[in-house]
Amino acid sequence: MSTGTAILAEGLRKRYATHTALHGIDLEVPTGTVLGVLGPNGAGKTTTVRILATLLAPDGGRAVVAGHDVAREPREVRRRIGLSGQYAAVDQMLTGRENLVLLGRLLRLGRRGAEARAQELLDRFGLLDAADRPAGTYSGGMRRRLDLAACVVGDPEVLFLDEPTTGLDPTSRNVLWNVVRELVGGGVTVLLTTQYLEEADELADRVAVVDAGRVVAEGSPDELKRKVGTDRLEVTVARPDQLAQAAAALAVLGGRVPTVDEDAVRVTVPLEHGLDDVALAASELRRRGVTAADFQVRRPSLDDVFFALTGTAAKADSPTQEGADER
Ligand SMILES: Nc1ncnc2c1ncn2[C@@H]1O[C@H](COP(=O)(O)OP(=O)(O)O)[C@@H](O)[C@H]1O
Ligand SMILES: [Mg+2]
């Protein structure tokens, strides 16, 4: 492992009774970056995070976090990490401020130090107005932010966020994303699990797609998108009677058969040769007198990637608030 690696997992395996949850997970997260672990329910995300955070022993493989082996030096690891929603438990009876001061004192920051740290975090996470109300009165989004603040009182090098925004409304989710970005800007390494493609796309430098206990793909969001498919050219024609002409024009490219969608009055073709194909398509359409109402190049989305890799439809981009209280 190079010194630039904050999290390294090699061949992690875990079996619960008769069910094998992890079949050998490999991950490598460079210091100061964000890895998104993207996968459907039951993929093994939480199991992986719990092993990396020293809360669960693997049956096989090894992991090094913040420079220390999780099995041999769990205390050294724990001292350097934060884990959302776990041992940074927030007491609902105490105010947001009291919770953070208490944690600061447990971490031996001293009374003054703990109070200053609490004030700083309440401010950074947008909780100053609610600072002196019991945490039990907070909304779902505020609770997640307080939980995250509680995780970083001790200034961790590595932060594990297990589905940090599941069940949050889009506004709260955006606020939380900004908080995470700020932490990353300050040099923290983050491993976050998510079922939301948009979240991985927004926050992660690299994404590991997990399914049924295996990493089925790894790369930057762009690399993953390129892996599943090429860009497509979509031409919507102005007049339905020109649809066949448009299909004939696009058939000239690379030899792949264009797809015709009669309802949308649209012809789609994969772009095998990038811009050259776009130029050729434009001139072929003009030569045949086809008027395009719309002409655009579309990247495969992370949705396409997720579906191609796992056969599971991804969660909608805008989660409902149903699960706001689930932890
Ligand atoms: N304590 C447990 N006992 C038995 N099976 C478990 C336990 N925890 C998780 N599992 C199973 O292991 C698999 C992975 O679970 P988990 O890591 O929680 O996935 P995810 O977080 O991606 O939803 C699932 O099939 C789950 O049902
Ligand atoms: Mg989970």
Coordinates of C-alpha atoms and ligand atoms in Angstrom, one line a residue:
M1 CA 0.0 0.0 0.0
S2 CA 1.4 3.4 -0.9
T3 CA 1.2 6.2 1.7
G4 CA -1.4 7.8 -0.5
T5 CA -3.9 5.1 0.2
A6 CA -6.4 5.8 3.0
I7 CA -8.5 2.7 2.7
L8 CA -7.3 -0.7 1.3
A9 CA -9.5 -3.8 1.3
E10 CA -8.2 -7.1 -0.2
G11 CA -10.4 -10.1 -0.7
L12 CA -12.8 -9.3 2.2
R13 CA -15.2 -12.3 2.8
K14 CA -18.0 -12.5 5.3
R15 CA -20.5 -15.3 5.9
Y16 CA -23.7 -14.9 8.1
A17 CA -24.9 -18.4 9.1
T18 CA -25.8 -20.0 5.7
H19 CA -25.6 -16.8 3.7
T20 CA -22.3 -15.5 2.2
A21 CA -22.6 -11.7 2.2
L22 CA -19.2 -10.8 0.8
H23 CA -17.4 -13.0 -1.7
G24 CA -14.1 -11.2 -1.7
I25 CA -14.3 -7.4 -1.9
D26 CA -11.3 -5.4 -3.1
L27 CA -11.2 -1.6 -2.7
E28 CA -8.6 1.1 -2.8
V29 CA -9.3 4.7 -1.9
P30 CA -6.5 7.3 -2.3
T31 CA -6.2 9.8 0.5
G32 CA -8.4 12.9 0.1
T33 CA -10.8 11.3 -2.4
V34 CA -14.3 10.0 -2.2
L35 CA -15.2 6.5 -3.1
G36 CA -18.9 5.8 -3.8
V37 CA -19.9 2.2 -3.1
L38 CA -23.1 1.9 -5.2
G39 CA -25.3 -1.1 -4.9
P40 CA -28.9 -2.3 -4.4
N41 CA -30.3 -3.5 -1.1
G42 CA -28.5 -6.6 0.2
A43 CA -25.4 -6.0 -1.9
G44 CA -23.1 -6.1 1.1
K45 CA -22.5 -2.3 1.5
T46 CA -23.1 -2.1 5.3
T47 CA -21.2 -5.3 5.9
T48 CA -18.2 -3.9 4.1
V49 CA -18.4 -0.6 6.0
R50 CA -18.7 -2.4 9.4
I51 CA -15.6 -4.4 8.6
L52 CA -13.6 -1.4 7.6
A53 CA -14.7 0.5 10.7
T54 CA -13.6 -2.5 12.9
L55 CA -17.1 -3.3 14.1
L56 CA -17.2 -6.7 12.4
A57 CA -14.4 -9.2 11.8
P58 CA -14.1 -10.5 8.3
D59 CA -13.9 -14.3 7.7
G60 CA -11.2 -13.7 5.1
G61 CA -9.1 -11.0 3.5
R62 CA -7.6 -8.0 5.1
A63 CA -8.1 -4.2 5.3
V64 CA -5.9 -1.3 6.2
V65 CA -7.5 2.0 7.1
A66 CA -5.7 5.2 7.9
G67 CA -2.4 3.3 7.9
H68 CA -3.5 0.6 10.3
D69 CA -4.7 -3.0 9.9
V70 CA -8.3 -3.3 11.1
A71 CA -7.8 -6.7 12.6
R72 CA -4.4 -6.1 14.4
E73 CA -4.8 -2.5 15.4
P74 CA -8.5 -1.7 15.7
R75 CA -7.9 1.0 18.3
E76 CA -5.5 2.9 16.1
V77 CA -8.0 2.7 13.3
R78 CA -11.0 3.8 15.5
R79 CA -9.0 6.8 16.6
R80 CA -8.7 8.0 13.0
I81 CA -12.1 7.3 11.6
G82 CA -15.7 8.6 11.8
L83 CA -18.7 6.4 11.1
S84 CA -22.1 8.0 10.5
G85 CA -24.9 6.8 12.8
Q86 CA -22.8 4.4 14.9
Y87 CA -20.7 5.1 18.0
A88 CA -21.2 8.8 17.5
A89 CA -24.7 8.2 18.9
V90 CA -26.7 11.3 19.3
D91 CA -28.8 11.6 22.5
Q92 CA -32.3 12.9 21.6
M93 CA -32.8 14.4 25.0
L94 CA -29.8 16.7 24.8
T95 CA -29.6 19.7 22.5
G96 CA -27.5 19.7 19.4
R97 CA -24.8 21.8 21.2
E98 CA -24.8 19.6 24.3
N99 CA -24.3 16.5 22.2
L100 CA -21.3 17.9 20.4
V101 CA -19.8 19.4 23.6
L102 CA -20.2 16.1 25.4
L103 CA -18.4 14.2 22.5
G104 CA -15.7 16.8 22.5
R105 CA -15.1 16.3 26.3
L106 CA -15.1 12.5 25.8
L107 CA -12.4 13.1 23.2
R108 CA -10.5 15.2 25.8
L109 CA -10.7 18.5 24.1
G110 CA -11.3 20.2 27.5
R111 CA -14.4 22.4 28.3
R112 CA -13.3 25.4 26.3
G113 CA -12.0 23.4 23.4
A114 CA -15.2 21.3 23.3
E115 CA -17.4 24.4 23.4
A116 CA -15.4 26.0 20.6
R117 CA -15.5 22.9 18.5
A118 CA -19.2 22.5 18.9
Q119 CA -19.8 26.1 17.9
E120 CA -17.7 25.8 14.9
L121 CA -19.4 22.6 13.7
L122 CA -22.9 23.9 14.4
D123 CA -22.1 26.9 12.2
R124 CA -20.5 24.8 9.4
F125 CA -23.4 22.4 9.3
G126 CA -26.1 25.0 9.4
L127 CA -27.4 24.1 12.8
L128 CA -26.8 27.3 14.8
D129 CA -30.5 28.3 14.9
A130 CA -31.4 24.9 16.3
A131 CA -28.3 24.5 18.5
D132 CA -30.1 24.9 21.8
R133 CA -33.1 22.7 21.0
P134 CA -33.3 19.0 22.0
A135 CA -32.0 16.8 19.1
G136 CA -35.3 14.9 19.3
T137 CA -37.1 17.9 17.9
Y138 CA -34.9 18.0 14.8
S139 CA -36.1 17.2 11.3
G140 CA -34.7 14.2 9.4
G141 CA -32.2 16.4 7.5
M142 CA -31.1 18.2 10.6
R143 CA -30.6 15.0 12.5
R144 CA -28.4 13.6 9.7
R145 CA -26.3 16.8 9.8
L146 CA -26.0 16.6 13.6
D147 CA -25.0 13.0 13.3
L148 CA -22.3 13.9 10.8
A149 CA -21.1 16.7 13.0
A150 CA -20.9 14.3 15.8
C151 CA -18.8 12.0 13.6
V152 CA -16.2 14.7 12.9
V153 CA -15.8 16.2 16.4
G154 CA -12.6 14.2 16.7
D155 CA -11.3 15.4 13.3
P156 CA -11.2 12.0 11.6
E157 CA -8.9 11.3 8.6
V158 CA -11.3 8.8 7.1
L159 CA -15.1 9.1 7.2
F160 CA -17.5 6.2 6.5
L161 CA -21.0 7.3 5.5
D162 CA -23.5 4.4 5.1
E163 CA -26.4 5.6 3.0
P164 CA -26.1 9.2 4.4
T165 CA -29.1 10.6 2.5
T166 CA -31.5 7.6 2.3
G167 CA -35.0 8.9 3.0
L168 CA -34.1 12.6 2.9
D169 CA -36.0 15.1 0.8
P170 CA -34.0 16.6 -2.1
T171 CA -33.3 19.9 -0.3
S172 CA -31.9 18.2 2.8
R173 CA -29.9 15.9 0.6
N174 CA -28.3 18.9 -1.2
V175 CA -27.4 20.5 2.1
L176 CA -25.8 17.3 3.3
W177 CA -23.9 16.9 0.0
N178 CA -22.4 20.4 0.5
V179 CA -21.3 19.4 4.0
V180 CA -19.6 16.3 2.7
R181 CA -17.9 18.4 -0.1
E182 CA -16.6 20.8 2.6
L183 CA -15.2 17.9 4.6
V184 CA -13.5 16.5 1.5
G185 CA -12.2 20.0 0.7
G186 CA -10.6 19.9 4.1
G187 CA -8.7 16.8 3.2
V188 CA -10.9 14.0 4.7
T189 CA -11.1 10.7 2.8
V190 CA -14.7 9.5 2.4
L191 CA -16.2 6.1 1.7
L192 CA -19.9 6.5 1.2
T193 CA -22.4 3.8 0.3
T194 CA -25.5 4.7 -1.7
Q195 CA -28.3 3.4 -3.8
Y196 CA -28.6 6.7 -5.6
L197 CA -26.8 7.1 -8.8
E198 CA -27.1 10.8 -8.7
E199 CA -25.4 10.9 -5.3
A200 CA -22.4 8.8 -6.6
D201 CA -22.2 11.0 -9.7
E202 CA -22.3 14.2 -7.6
L203 CA -19.9 13.3 -4.8
A204 CA -17.6 10.4 -5.8
D205 CA -14.3 10.6 -7.6
R206 CA -14.5 6.9 -8.1
V207 CA -17.4 4.4 -7.9
A208 CA -17.3 0.7 -7.0
V209 CA -20.5 -1.0 -8.1
V210 CA -21.3 -3.9 -5.8
D211 CA -23.8 -6.6 -6.3
A212 CA -24.4 -9.8 -4.3
G213 CA -21.2 -9.4 -2.3
R214 CA -18.9 -8.7 -5.3
V215 CA -17.4 -5.5 -6.9
V216 CA -18.8 -5.8 -10.4
A217 CA -17.3 -2.6 -11.7
E218 CA -15.0 0.2 -10.6
G219 CA -14.0 3.5 -12.1
S220 CA -14.8 7.2 -12.3
P221 CA -18.5 7.9 -13.1
D222 CA -17.4 8.8 -16.7
E223 CA -15.4 5.6 -17.2
L224 CA -18.3 3.5 -16.0
K225 CA -20.6 5.3 -18.4
R226 CA -18.2 4.7 -21.3
K227 CA -17.8 1.1 -20.3
V228 CA -21.5 0.2 -20.9
G229 CA -22.0 2.0 -24.1
T230 CA -21.0 4.5 -26.6
D231 CA -22.6 7.9 -26.9
R232 CA -25.8 8.0 -29.0
L233 CA -27.0 10.5 -31.5
E234 CA -30.7 11.3 -31.3
V235 CA -32.4 13.1 -34.1
T236 CA -36.1 14.2 -33.7
V237 CA -37.5 15.1 -37.1
A238 CA -39.9 18.0 -37.7
R239 CA -42.3 16.0 -39.9
P240 CA -43.3 12.3 -39.3
D241 CA -43.2 11.6 -43.1
Q242 CA -39.4 12.3 -43.0
L243 CA -38.7 9.6 -40.4
A244 CA -37.7 7.0 -43.0
Q245 CA -35.4 9.5 -44.7
A246 CA -33.8 10.3 -41.4
A247 CA -33.3 6.6 -40.7
A248 CA -31.6 6.2 -44.1
A249 CA -29.4 9.2 -43.4
L250 CA -28.2 7.8 -40.0
A251 CA -27.7 4.3 -41.4
V252 CA -24.7 5.6 -43.3
L253 CA -22.8 5.9 -40.1
G254 CA -20.6 3.0 -39.0
G255 CA -23.1 0.3 -40.2
R256 CA -25.2 0.0 -37.0
V257 CA -28.9 0.0 -37.6
P258 CA -30.6 3.1 -36.3
T259 CA -33.5 2.6 -33.9
V260 CA -36.7 4.4 -34.9
D261 CA -39.2 5.6 -32.3
E262 CA -42.4 6.5 -34.3
D263 CA -44.2 8.0 -31.3
A264 CA -41.3 10.3 -30.4
V265 CA -40.6 10.9 -34.2
R266 CA -37.0 10.1 -33.3
V267 CA -34.2 8.1 -34.8
T268 CA -31.3 7.0 -32.5
V269 CA -27.9 5.6 -33.6
P270 CA -24.8 4.7 -31.6
L271 CA -21.8 7.0 -32.3
E272 CA -18.9 4.8 -33.1
H273 CA -16.7 7.6 -34.4
G274 CA -17.6 10.5 -32.2
L275 CA -17.6 13.9 -33.8
D276 CA -16.9 12.5 -37.3
D277 CA -20.1 10.6 -37.1
V278 CA -22.0 13.8 -35.9
A279 CA -20.6 15.8 -38.9
L280 CA -21.5 13.0 -41.3
A281 CA -25.0 12.7 -39.9
A282 CA -25.6 16.4 -40.2
S283 CA -24.5 16.5 -43.8
E284 CA -26.5 13.3 -44.7
L285 CA -29.6 14.7 -43.2
R286 CA -29.2 18.0 -45.1
R287 CA -28.5 16.2 -48.3
R288 CA -31.8 14.3 -48.0
G289 CA -33.7 17.5 -47.1
V290 CA -34.6 16.2 -43.6
T291 CA -35.4 19.0 -41.1
A292 CA -34.3 18.1 -37.6
A293 CA -36.4 19.6 -34.8
D294 CA -33.8 18.4 -32.3
F295 CA -30.3 16.9 -32.7
Q296 CA -28.4 15.8 -29.7
V297 CA -25.6 13.5 -28.4
R298 CA -26.5 11.5 -25.3
R299 CA -24.1 9.9 -22.9
P300 CA -25.2 6.6 -21.3
S301 CA -26.4 7.6 -17.8
L302 CA -25.2 5.9 -14.6
D303 CA -28.7 4.4 -14.6
D304 CA -27.9 2.6 -17.8
V305 CA -24.6 1.4 -16.2
F306 CA -26.3 0.2 -13.0
F307 CA -28.9 -1.7 -14.9
A308 CA -26.4 -3.2 -17.3
L309 CA -24.2 -4.4 -14.4
T310 CA -26.7 -5.5 -11.8
G311 CA -29.9 -6.1 -13.7
T312 CA -31.6 -4.0 -11.1
A313 CA -33.2 -0.6 -11.7
A314 CA -31.6 2.1 -9.7
K315 CA -33.5 4.1 -7.1
A316 CA -35.2 7.2 -8.4
D317 CA -33.1 10.3 -8.2
S318 CA -35.6 12.0 -5.8
P319 CA -36.1 9.9 -2.8
T320 CA -39.4 10.3 -0.9
Q321 CA -39.5 11.3 2.7
E322 CA -41.1 8.0 3.7
G323 CA -37.9 6.6 5.3
A324 CA -36.9 9.9 7.0
D325 CA -37.0 8.4 10.5
E326 CA -35.5 5.0 9.6
R327 CA -32.0 4.5 10.9
Ligands
LIG1 N1 -26.6 -10.0 10.9 C1 -27.0 -10.7 9.8 N2 -27.3 -12.0 9.8 C2 -27.7 -12.6 8.6 N3 -27.6 -12.1 7.4 C3 -27.3 -10.8 7.3 C4 -26.9 -10.0 8.5 N4 -26.6 -8.7 8.1 C5 -26.7 -8.7 6.7 N5 -27.1 -9.9 6.3 C6 -27.3 -10.3 4.9 O1 -26.1 -10.1 4.2 C7 -26.4 -9.5 2.9 C8 -25.7 -8.1 2.8 O2 -26.3 -7.2 3.8 P1 -25.8 -5.7 3.9 O3 -24.3 -5.7 4.1 O4 -26.6 -5.1 5.0 O5 -26.2 -5.1 2.5 P2 -26.6 -3.6 2.1 O6 -26.0 -2.7 3.1 O7 -25.9 -3.4 0.8 O8 -28.0 -3.5 1.9 C9 -27.9 -9.4 2.8 O9 -28.3 -10.5 2.1 C10 -28.4 -9.4 4.2 O10 -29.7 -10.0 4.3
MG2 MG -27.0 -1.2 4.2

